[in-house]
């Protein structure tokens, strides 16, 4: 552990020197690159400075235990510092765990109504509202990219981007099938139905993350559809892009111009192709997929929302809370923190 911390300290100090050089400061791209690298090391660097201070204080306290007057006080200080050192070592162990390179990224989320007809679409709308409320509480910005409305309410499909600080690190656990148990508004006999909606969370991909050849794209433009009146765009501004090699299709008609819709489509396409690339890499490694909390597959049932009992259960970690009403208002912190904690514990156990 100490060798790793020393290497991090050395690199952090090297970067501090590099970032003062005029030729680096004149290169905005290089400055951002080095600043980002240094920021990624700062938590471990600061922890090591604190660790060295505790070690130094501990050595002094041990010496003072030999003093006839200060001996008792020094022994108390040794006990306190030893406890602080042990706790800090545990914290450093977590800090030094391999980081998910996507944790800092924004995300694109796709929610689909699945099994259950109109009720599944209504539930998809409820999930969209839940994530919207959560994003608002986190100070994140949410932007709808594509949506299809259901006659009974909700969405057969809604896709949106969430921008903010470390969005993927918290929302990455949400991919999978979400199951709802409740009496639907369409039910006349008062019976509880079970329906599902699927969620797919993809890190936003930059052009450097995934290369897309223009020759691999088929781009179609068509007339946007909407709710009628002024909402309908009377020009061919909607865009559909097909990535021919993979068959991935993305559409966007929410923006007023064809250019804007095309930009949004390319954002969505990059994210989808990046997600496919990640899955392929993880399948090759095998262990990475097994160590994850859930597979991230949209077919995997990850959570049940039971309305009659006001209960939410996350099946991957056996977590249950009786605060479904609060969860649906965007209070997801307890569930997400439990998932993050379990993820860290698995990594510490080397699973």
C-alpha positions as a LaTeX table, in Angstrom:
\begin{tabular}{lrrr}
\hline
Residue & $x$ (\AA) & $y$ (\AA) & $z$ (\AA) \\
\hline
Unk1 & 0.00 & 0.00 & 0.00 \\
Unk2 & 2.77 & 2.39 & 0.97 \\
Unk3 & 4.64 & 1.85 & $-2.30$ \\
Unk4 & 1.50 & 2.72 & $-4.28$ \\
Unk5 & 0.96 & 5.84 & $-2.19$ \\
Unk6 & 4.57 & 6.93 & $-2.72$ \\
Unk7 & 4.21 & 6.46 & $-6.49$ \\
Unk8 & 0.99 & 8.51 & $-6.45$ \\
Unk9 & 2.68 & 11.27 & $-4.42$ \\
Unk10 & 5.58 & 11.36 & $-6.86$ \\
Unk11 & 3.29 & 11.61 & $-9.90$ \\
Unk12 & 1.09 & 14.26 & $-8.20$ \\
Unk13 & 4.14 & 16.43 & $-7.54$ \\
Unk14 & 5.41 & 15.91 & $-11.11$ \\
Unk15 & 2.05 & 17.11 & $-12.42$ \\
Unk16 & 2.20 & 20.19 & $-10.16$ \\
Unk17 & 5.51 & 21.12 & $-11.79$ \\
Unk18 & 4.26 & 20.36 & $-15.31$ \\
Unk19 & 1.21 & 22.59 & $-14.80$ \\
Unk20 & 3.42 & 25.61 & $-14.10$ \\
Unk21 & 5.33 & 25.35 & $-17.39$ \\
Unk22 & 4.41 & 28.06 & $-19.96$ \\
Unk23 & 4.37 & 25.60 & $-22.89$ \\
Unk24 & 1.81 & 23.46 & $-21.03$ \\
Unk25 & $-0.32$ & 26.44 & $-20.00$ \\
Unk26 & $-0.40$ & 27.58 & $-23.64$ \\
Unk27 & $-1.85$ & 24.20 & $-24.67$ \\
Unk28 & $-5.42$ & 24.15 & $-23.34$ \\
Unk29 & $-5.99$ & 20.50 & $-24.25$ \\
Unk30 & $-2.79$ & 19.37 & $-22.49$ \\
Unk31 & $-3.56$ & 21.54 & $-19.45$ \\
Unk32 & $-7.02$ & 20.00 & $-19.11$ \\
Unk33 & $-5.59$ & 16.50 & $-19.56$ \\
Unk34 & $-2.94$ & 16.95 & $-16.85$ \\
Unk35 & $-5.35$ & 18.77 & $-14.51$ \\
Unk36 & $-7.82$ & 15.92 & $-14.85$ \\
Unk37 & $-5.10$ & 13.36 & $-14.07$ \\
Unk38 & $-3.98$ & 15.32 & $-11.01$ \\
Unk39 & $-7.57$ & 15.66 & $-9.78$ \\
Unk40 & $-7.97$ & 11.88 & $-10.04$ \\
Unk41 & $-4.93$ & 11.43 & $-7.74$ \\
Unk42 & $-5.80$ & 14.14 & $-5.21$ \\
Unk43 & $-7.88$ & 12.00 & $-2.82$ \\
Unk44 & $-5.09$ & 9.40 & $-2.49$ \\
Unk45 & $-2.43$ & 12.13 & $-2.29$ \\
Unk46 & $-4.24$ & 13.97 & 0.54 \\
Unk47 & $-4.84$ & 10.71 & 2.40 \\
Unk48 & $-1.13$ & 9.88 & 2.19 \\
Unk49 & $-0.16$ & 13.30 & 3.58 \\
Unk50 & $-2.49$ & 12.67 & 6.52 \\
Unk51 & $-1.08$ & 9.14 & 6.93 \\
Unk52 & 2.52 & 10.43 & 7.07 \\
Unk53 & 1.51 & 13.05 & 9.67 \\
Unk54 & $-0.10$ & 10.36 & 11.87 \\
Unk55 & 2.99 & 8.16 & 11.56 \\
Unk56 & 5.23 & 11.07 & 12.56 \\
Unk57 & 3.01 & 12.01 & 15.52 \\
Unk58 & 2.85 & 8.36 & 16.56 \\
Unk59 & 6.64 & 8.06 & 16.60 \\
Unk60 & 6.87 & 11.18 & 18.80 \\
Unk61 & 4.18 & 9.87 & 21.16 \\
Unk62 & 6.01 & 6.55 & 21.54 \\
Unk63 & 9.16 & 8.45 & 22.54 \\
Unk64 & 7.20 & 10.46 & 25.13 \\
Unk65 & 5.92 & 7.30 & 26.84 \\
Unk66 & 9.42 & 7.00 & 28.33 \\
Unk67 & 9.04 & 10.42 & 30.01 \\
Unk68 & 8.15 & 10.13 & 33.71 \\
Unk69 & 5.87 & 13.17 & 33.68 \\
Unk70 & 4.21 & 12.88 & 30.25 \\
Unk71 & 4.14 & 9.09 & 30.06 \\
Unk72 & 0.45 & 8.58 & 30.87 \\
Unk73 & $-0.65$ & 11.34 & 28.48 \\
Unk74 & 1.62 & 9.93 & 25.76 \\
Unk75 & 0.13 & 6.44 & 26.17 \\
Unk76 & $-3.36$ & 7.88 & 25.62 \\
Unk77 & $-2.07$ & 9.72 & 22.57 \\
Unk78 & $-0.51$ & 6.50 & 21.21 \\
Unk79 & $-3.86$ & 4.70 & 21.59 \\
Unk80 & $-5.74$ & 7.54 & 19.85 \\
Unk81 & $-3.27$ & 7.80 & 16.97 \\
Unk82 & $-3.11$ & 4.02 & 16.50 \\
Unk83 & $-6.89$ & 3.93 & 16.17 \\
Unk84 & $-6.82$ & 6.86 & 13.71 \\
Unk85 & $-4.08$ & 5.12 & 11.68 \\
Unk86 & $-6.07$ & 1.88 & 11.47 \\
Unk87 & $-9.19$ & 3.72 & 10.31 \\
Unk88 & $-7.24$ & 5.73 & 7.74 \\
Unk89 & $-5.64$ & 2.53 & 6.40 \\
Unk90 & $-9.15$ & 1.17 & 5.81 \\
Unk91 & $-10.15$ & 4.36 & 4.01 \\
Unk92 & $-6.99$ & 4.28 & 1.87 \\
Unk93 & $-7.68$ & 0.66 & 0.93 \\
Unk94 & $-11.00$ & 1.81 & $-0.55$ \\
Unk95 & $-9.43$ & 4.87 & $-2.23$ \\
Unk96 & $-6.86$ & 2.64 & $-3.94$ \\
Unk97 & $-9.46$ & 0.27 & $-5.37$ \\
Unk98 & $-9.59$ & 0.35 & $-9.20$ \\
Unk99 & $-11.88$ & 3.14 & $-10.33$ \\
Unk100 & $-14.55$ & 2.73 & $-12.96$ \\
Unk101 & $-13.28$ & 5.04 & $-15.75$ \\
Unk102 & $-16.87$ & 5.96 & $-16.57$ \\
Unk103 & $-17.85$ & 7.11 & $-13.05$ \\
Unk104 & $-17.22$ & 10.78 & $-13.83$ \\
Unk105 & $-19.35$ & 10.73 & $-16.98$ \\
Unk106 & $-22.84$ & 11.96 & $-17.80$ \\
Unk107 & $-25.35$ & 9.29 & $-18.79$ \\
Unk108 & $-28.01$ & 8.53 & $-21.36$ \\
Unk109 & $-30.95$ & 6.61 & $-19.89$ \\
Unk110 & $-33.51$ & 4.60 & $-21.84$ \\
Unk111 & $-36.75$ & 3.49 & $-20.16$ \\
Unk112 & $-39.17$ & 1.14 & $-21.95$ \\
Unk113 & $-42.58$ & $-0.13$ & $-20.94$ \\
Unk114 & $-42.23$ & $-3.93$ & $-21.11$ \\
Unk115 & $-44.60$ & $-6.67$ & $-19.88$ \\
Unk116 & $-48.03$ & $-5.40$ & $-18.87$ \\
Unk117 & $-49.37$ & $-3.27$ & $-21.74$ \\
Unk118 & $-50.69$ & 0.16 & $-20.74$ \\
Unk119 & $-49.75$ & $-0.37$ & $-17.08$ \\
Unk120 & $-46.13$ & $-1.05$ & $-18.06$ \\
Unk121 & $-46.03$ & 2.22 & $-20.00$ \\
Unk122 & $-47.57$ & 4.11 & $-17.07$ \\
Unk123 & $-44.94$ & 2.59 & $-14.77$ \\
Unk124 & $-42.20$ & 3.61 & $-17.23$ \\
Unk125 & $-43.52$ & 7.15 & $-16.85$ \\
Unk126 & $-43.41$ & 6.80 & $-13.04$ \\
Unk127 & $-39.76$ & 5.69 & $-13.22$ \\
Unk128 & $-38.93$ & 8.63 & $-15.48$ \\
Unk129 & $-40.51$ & 10.98 & $-12.93$ \\
Unk130 & $-38.59$ & 9.25 & $-10.09$ \\
Unk131 & $-35.25$ & 9.74 & $-11.86$ \\
Unk132 & $-36.19$ & 13.33 & $-12.75$ \\
Unk133 & $-36.85$ & 14.09 & $-9.08$ \\
Unk134 & $-33.60$ & 12.37 & $-8.04$ \\
Unk135 & $-31.63$ & 14.35 & $-10.63$ \\
Unk136 & $-33.19$ & 17.56 & $-9.33$ \\
Unk137 & $-32.19$ & 16.70 & $-5.73$ \\
Unk138 & $-28.62$ & 15.97 & $-6.89$ \\
Unk139 & $-28.40$ & 19.27 & $-8.77$ \\
Unk140 & $-28.09$ & 17.48 & $-12.11$ \\
Unk141 & $-29.57$ & 18.64 & $-15.42$ \\
Unk142 & $-31.98$ & 16.33 & $-17.26$ \\
Unk143 & $-32.66$ & 16.67 & $-20.99$ \\
Unk144 & $-35.16$ & 14.53 & $-22.92$ \\
Unk145 & $-33.71$ & 13.17 & $-26.16$ \\
Unk146 & $-36.57$ & 11.07 & $-27.49$ \\
Unk147 & $-40.03$ & 10.10 & $-26.26$ \\
Unk148 & $-43.05$ & 8.12 & $-27.37$ \\
Unk149 & $-46.27$ & 8.84 & $-25.47$ \\
Unk150 & $-48.86$ & 6.22 & $-24.52$ \\
Unk151 & $-52.61$ & 6.96 & $-24.86$ \\
Unk152 & $-53.17$ & 5.92 & $-21.23$ \\
Unk153 & $-50.19$ & 7.93 & $-19.97$ \\
Unk154 & $-46.51$ & 7.15 & $-19.52$ \\
Unk155 & $-44.14$ & 6.03 & $-22.23$ \\
Unk156 & $-43.56$ & 2.96 & $-24.36$ \\
Unk157 & $-40.10$ & 4.56 & $-24.69$ \\
Unk158 & $-38.36$ & 7.61 & $-23.28$ \\
Unk159 & $-34.66$ & 8.45 & $-23.61$ \\
Unk160 & $-32.96$ & 11.26 & $-21.74$ \\
Unk161 & $-29.53$ & 12.57 & $-20.81$ \\
Unk162 & $-28.49$ & 13.40 & $-17.25$ \\
Unk163 & $-25.57$ & 15.82 & $-16.84$ \\
Unk164 & $-23.77$ & 16.63 & $-13.62$ \\
Unk165 & $-21.12$ & 15.56 & $-11.14$ \\
Unk166 & $-20.30$ & 11.81 & $-11.21$ \\
Unk167 & $-23.72$ & 10.88 & $-12.58$ \\
Unk168 & $-22.71$ & 7.43 & $-13.86$ \\
Unk169 & $-21.17$ & 6.48 & $-10.50$ \\
Unk170 & $-24.66$ & 6.58 & $-8.95$ \\
Unk171 & $-27.04$ & 5.68 & $-11.78$ \\
Unk172 & $-25.00$ & 2.77 & $-13.23$ \\
Unk173 & $-26.75$ & 0.33 & $-10.88$ \\
Unk174 & $-30.19$ & 1.13 & $-12.32$ \\
Unk175 & $-29.91$ & $-0.94$ & $-15.54$ \\
Unk176 & $-32.27$ & $-3.91$ & $-15.61$ \\
Unk177 & $-35.95$ & $-4.86$ & $-15.31$ \\
Unk178 & $-37.97$ & $-2.96$ & $-12.71$ \\
Unk179 & $-41.15$ & $-4.74$ & $-11.58$ \\
Unk180 & $-44.26$ & $-3.06$ & $-10.18$ \\
Unk181 & $-47.05$ & $-4.72$ & $-8.18$ \\
Unk182 & $-50.19$ & $-2.61$ & $-7.77$ \\
Unk183 & $-53.80$ & $-2.14$ & $-8.84$ \\
Unk184 & $-53.60$ & $-0.41$ & $-12.25$ \\
Unk185 & $-55.86$ & 2.51 & $-13.10$ \\
Unk186 & $-57.16$ & 0.30 & $-15.93$ \\
Unk187 & $-58.23$ & $-2.47$ & $-13.49$ \\
Unk188 & $-61.98$ & $-2.57$ & $-12.70$ \\
Unk189 & $-61.99$ & $-5.50$ & $-10.24$ \\
Unk190 & $-59.41$ & $-4.11$ & $-7.82$ \\
Unk191 & $-56.88$ & $-6.88$ & $-8.50$ \\
Unk192 & $-53.13$ & $-6.38$ & $-8.07$ \\
Unk193 & $-51.22$ & $-6.74$ & $-11.34$ \\
Unk194 & $-47.51$ & $-7.27$ & $-11.98$ \\
Unk195 & $-45.91$ & $-5.28$ & $-14.80$ \\
Unk196 & $-42.36$ & $-4.41$ & $-15.79$ \\
Unk197 & $-40.38$ & $-1.61$ & $-17.35$ \\
Unk198 & $-36.74$ & $-1.85$ & $-18.41$ \\
Unk199 & $-34.02$ & 0.69 & $-17.73$ \\
Unk200 & $-30.73$ & 0.98 & $-19.59$ \\
Unk201 & $-28.08$ & 3.41 & $-18.28$ \\
Unk202 & $-25.22$ & 4.19 & $-20.67$ \\
Unk203 & $-22.22$ & 6.46 & $-20.00$ \\
Unk204 & $-21.98$ & 9.36 & $-22.41$ \\
Unk205 & $-19.30$ & 8.56 & $-24.97$ \\
Unk206 & $-16.98$ & 11.12 & $-26.49$ \\
Unk207 & $-15.67$ & 10.89 & $-30.05$ \\
Unk208 & $-12.36$ & 9.66 & $-28.64$ \\
Unk209 & $-14.16$ & 6.77 & $-26.89$ \\
Unk210 & $-15.75$ & 5.36 & $-30.01$ \\
Unk211 & $-14.97$ & 5.84 & $-33.70$ \\
Unk212 & $-17.91$ & 6.07 & $-36.09$ \\
Unk213 & $-17.26$ & 6.07 & $-39.80$ \\
Unk214 & $-19.66$ & 8.27 & $-41.82$ \\
Unk215 & $-19.81$ & 5.50 & $-44.44$ \\
Unk216 & $-21.35$ & 3.18 & $-41.80$ \\
Unk217 & $-24.35$ & 5.47 & $-41.28$ \\
Unk218 & $-27.72$ & 5.64 & $-42.99$ \\
Unk219 & $-29.46$ & 8.92 & $-42.16$ \\
Unk220 & $-33.18$ & 9.46 & $-42.75$ \\
Unk221 & $-35.14$ & 12.66 & $-42.12$ \\
Unk222 & $-38.89$ & 12.82 & $-41.72$ \\
Unk223 & $-41.74$ & 14.97 & $-40.42$ \\
Unk224 & $-41.90$ & 15.24 & $-36.62$ \\
Unk225 & $-45.05$ & 14.08 & $-34.86$ \\
Unk226 & $-46.39$ & 15.70 & $-31.73$ \\
Unk227 & $-49.41$ & 16.52 & $-29.64$ \\
Unk228 & $-51.00$ & 18.69 & $-32.29$ \\
Unk229 & $-51.40$ & 22.42 & $-32.79$ \\
Unk230 & $-48.21$ & 24.39 & $-32.30$ \\
Unk231 & $-46.40$ & 21.31 & $-30.98$ \\
Unk232 & $-46.18$ & 19.74 & $-34.43$ \\
Unk233 & $-43.07$ & 20.65 & $-36.38$ \\
Unk234 & $-44.10$ & 21.31 & $-39.99$ \\
Unk235 & $-40.64$ & 20.67 & $-41.45$ \\
Unk236 & $-38.70$ & 17.47 & $-42.04$ \\
Unk237 & $-36.59$ & 17.97 & $-38.90$ \\
Unk238 & $-36.86$ & 14.54 & $-37.24$ \\
Unk239 & $-33.76$ & 12.37 & $-37.74$ \\
Unk240 & $-33.27$ & 8.63 & $-37.74$ \\
Unk241 & $-29.72$ & 7.24 & $-37.90$ \\
Unk242 & $-28.97$ & 3.57 & $-38.54$ \\
Unk243 & $-25.51$ & 2.20 & $-37.79$ \\
Unk244 & $-25.35$ & $-0.39$ & $-40.55$ \\
Unk245 & $-22.63$ & $-2.72$ & $-39.12$ \\
Unk246 & $-24.50$ & $-3.25$ & $-35.82$ \\
Unk247 & $-28.08$ & $-2.48$ & $-36.84$ \\
Unk248 & $-28.41$ & 0.05 & $-33.99$ \\
Unk249 & $-31.11$ & 2.64 & $-34.74$ \\
Unk250 & $-31.55$ & 5.98 & $-32.95$ \\
Unk251 & $-34.12$ & 8.70 & $-33.53$ \\
Unk252 & $-34.66$ & 12.22 & $-32.28$ \\
Unk253 & $-37.40$ & 14.74 & $-33.05$ \\
Unk254 & $-37.46$ & 16.83 & $-29.86$ \\
Unk255 & $-35.36$ & 19.69 & $-31.22$ \\
Unk256 & $-36.66$ & 22.25 & $-33.71$ \\
Unk257 & $-33.90$ & 21.87 & $-36.27$ \\
Unk258 & $-32.61$ & 18.90 & $-38.23$ \\
Unk259 & $-29.02$ & 19.78 & $-37.23$ \\
Unk260 & $-29.85$ & 19.72 & $-33.52$ \\
Unk261 & $-31.72$ & 16.43 & $-33.82$ \\
Unk262 & $-28.80$ & 14.92 & $-35.71$ \\
Unk263 & $-26.39$ & 16.01 & $-32.94$ \\
Unk264 & $-28.61$ & 14.37 & $-30.32$ \\
Unk265 & $-28.84$ & 11.21 & $-32.44$ \\
Unk266 & $-25.06$ & 11.01 & $-32.67$ \\
Unk267 & $-24.79$ & 11.40 & $-28.88$ \\
Unk268 & $-27.21$ & 8.51 & $-28.42$ \\
Unk269 & $-25.50$ & 6.38 & $-31.05$ \\
Unk270 & $-22.05$ & 6.86 & $-29.51$ \\
Unk271 & $-23.41$ & 5.88 & $-26.09$ \\
Unk272 & $-25.07$ & 2.72 & $-27.48$ \\
Unk273 & $-21.99$ & 1.62 & $-29.41$ \\
Unk274 & $-19.77$ & 2.34 & $-26.40$ \\
Unk275 & $-22.06$ & 0.25 & $-24.21$ \\
Unk276 & $-21.88$ & $-2.64$ & $-26.71$ \\
Unk277 & $-18.08$ & $-2.32$ & $-26.79$ \\
Unk278 & $-17.91$ & $-2.41$ & $-22.98$ \\
Unk279 & $-20.10$ & $-5.51$ & $-22.79$ \\
Unk280 & $-17.94$ & $-7.32$ & $-25.31$ \\
Unk281 & $-14.79$ & $-6.44$ & $-23.37$ \\
Unk282 & $-16.33$ & $-7.55$ & $-20.08$ \\
Unk283 & $-17.55$ & $-10.82$ & $-21.56$ \\
Unk284 & $-13.99$ & $-11.50$ & $-22.73$ \\
Unk285 & $-12.64$ & $-10.83$ & $-19.24$ \\
Unk286 & $-15.45$ & $-12.80$ & $-17.60$ \\
Unk287 & $-14.51$ & $-11.97$ & $-14.01$ \\
Unk288 & $-15.44$ & $-8.31$ & $-14.42$ \\
Unk289 & $-19.00$ & $-9.24$ & $-15.32$ \\
Unk290 & $-19.31$ & $-11.76$ & $-12.48$ \\
Unk291 & $-18.06$ & $-9.29$ & $-9.88$ \\
Unk292 & $-20.67$ & $-6.70$ & $-10.81$ \\
Unk293 & $-23.85$ & $-6.12$ & $-8.88$ \\
Unk294 & $-26.14$ & $-7.53$ & $-11.55$ \\
Unk295 & $-25.26$ & $-8.02$ & $-15.16$ \\
Unk296 & $-26.68$ & $-4.74$ & $-16.43$ \\
Unk297 & $-28.90$ & $-6.74$ & $-18.77$ \\
Unk298 & $-32.30$ & $-5.17$ & $-19.27$ \\
Unk299 & $-33.84$ & $-8.65$ & $-18.90$ \\
Unk300 & $-32.49$ & $-9.11$ & $-15.36$ \\
Unk301 & $-35.10$ & $-8.37$ & $-12.67$ \\
Unk302 & $-33.32$ & $-6.04$ & $-10.29$ \\
Unk303 & $-36.03$ & $-4.38$ & $-8.20$ \\
Unk304 & $-39.68$ & $-4.74$ & $-7.18$ \\
Unk305 & $-41.95$ & $-1.82$ & $-6.28$ \\
Unk306 & $-44.86$ & $-3.19$ & $-4.21$ \\
Unk307 & $-47.51$ & $-0.50$ & $-3.79$ \\
Unk308 & $-49.98$ & $-2.34$ & $-1.46$ \\
Unk309 & $-47.17$ & $-2.83$ & 1.08 \\
Unk310 & $-45.36$ & 0.46 & 0.32 \\
Unk311 & $-42.24$ & $-1.68$ & $-0.16$ \\
Unk312 & $-39.22$ & $-1.54$ & $-2.49$ \\
Unk313 & $-36.87$ & $-4.55$ & $-2.72$ \\
Unk314 & $-33.58$ & $-4.66$ & $-4.58$ \\
Unk315 & $-33.10$ & $-8.34$ & $-5.36$ \\
Unk316 & $-29.38$ & $-8.14$ & $-6.15$ \\
Unk317 & $-28.35$ & $-7.27$ & $-2.59$ \\
Unk318 & $-31.49$ & $-8.29$ & $-0.65$ \\
Unk319 & $-32.19$ & $-4.68$ & 0.36 \\
Unk320 & $-35.76$ & $-3.77$ & 1.37 \\
Unk321 & $-37.28$ & $-0.46$ & 2.45 \\
Unk322 & $-40.87$ & 0.37 & 3.42 \\
Unk323 & $-40.63$ & 3.88 & 1.93 \\
Unk324 & $-41.86$ & 3.30 & $-1.61$ \\
Unk325 & $-43.82$ & 6.57 & $-1.55$ \\
Unk326 & $-40.61$ & 8.50 & $-0.76$ \\
Unk327 & $-38.55$ & 6.51 & $-3.29$ \\
Unk328 & $-40.98$ & 7.39 & $-6.09$ \\
Unk329 & $-40.48$ & 11.06 & $-5.14$ \\
Unk330 & $-36.80$ & 10.70 & $-5.98$ \\
Unk331 & $-35.42$ & 9.74 & $-2.57$ \\
Unk332 & $-33.10$ & 7.06 & $-3.94$ \\
Unk333 & $-30.08$ & 7.81 & $-1.75$ \\
Unk334 & $-30.56$ & 4.91 & 0.69 \\
Unk335 & $-30.91$ & 2.32 & $-2.09$ \\
Unk336 & $-28.04$ & 3.68 & $-4.19$ \\
Unk337 & $-25.74$ & 4.04 & $-1.15$ \\
Unk338 & $-26.49$ & 0.43 & $-0.18$ \\
Unk339 & $-25.54$ & $-0.69$ & $-3.70$ \\
Unk340 & $-22.33$ & 1.37 & $-3.66$ \\
Unk341 & $-21.38$ & $-0.05$ & $-0.22$ \\
Unk342 & $-21.99$ & $-3.63$ & $-1.37$ \\
Unk343 & $-19.98$ & $-2.97$ & $-4.54$ \\
Unk344 & $-17.02$ & $-1.71$ & $-2.46$ \\
Unk345 & $-17.26$ & $-4.68$ & $-0.09$ \\
Unk346 & $-17.15$ & $-7.13$ & $-2.99$ \\
Unk347 & $-14.10$ & $-5.43$ & $-4.44$ \\
Unk348 & $-12.36$ & $-5.45$ & $-1.05$ \\
Unk349 & $-13.04$ & $-9.19$ & $-0.78$ \\
Unk350 & $-11.50$ & $-9.57$ & $-4.23$ \\
Unk351 & $-14.69$ & $-10.99$ & $-5.76$ \\
\hline
\end{tabular}
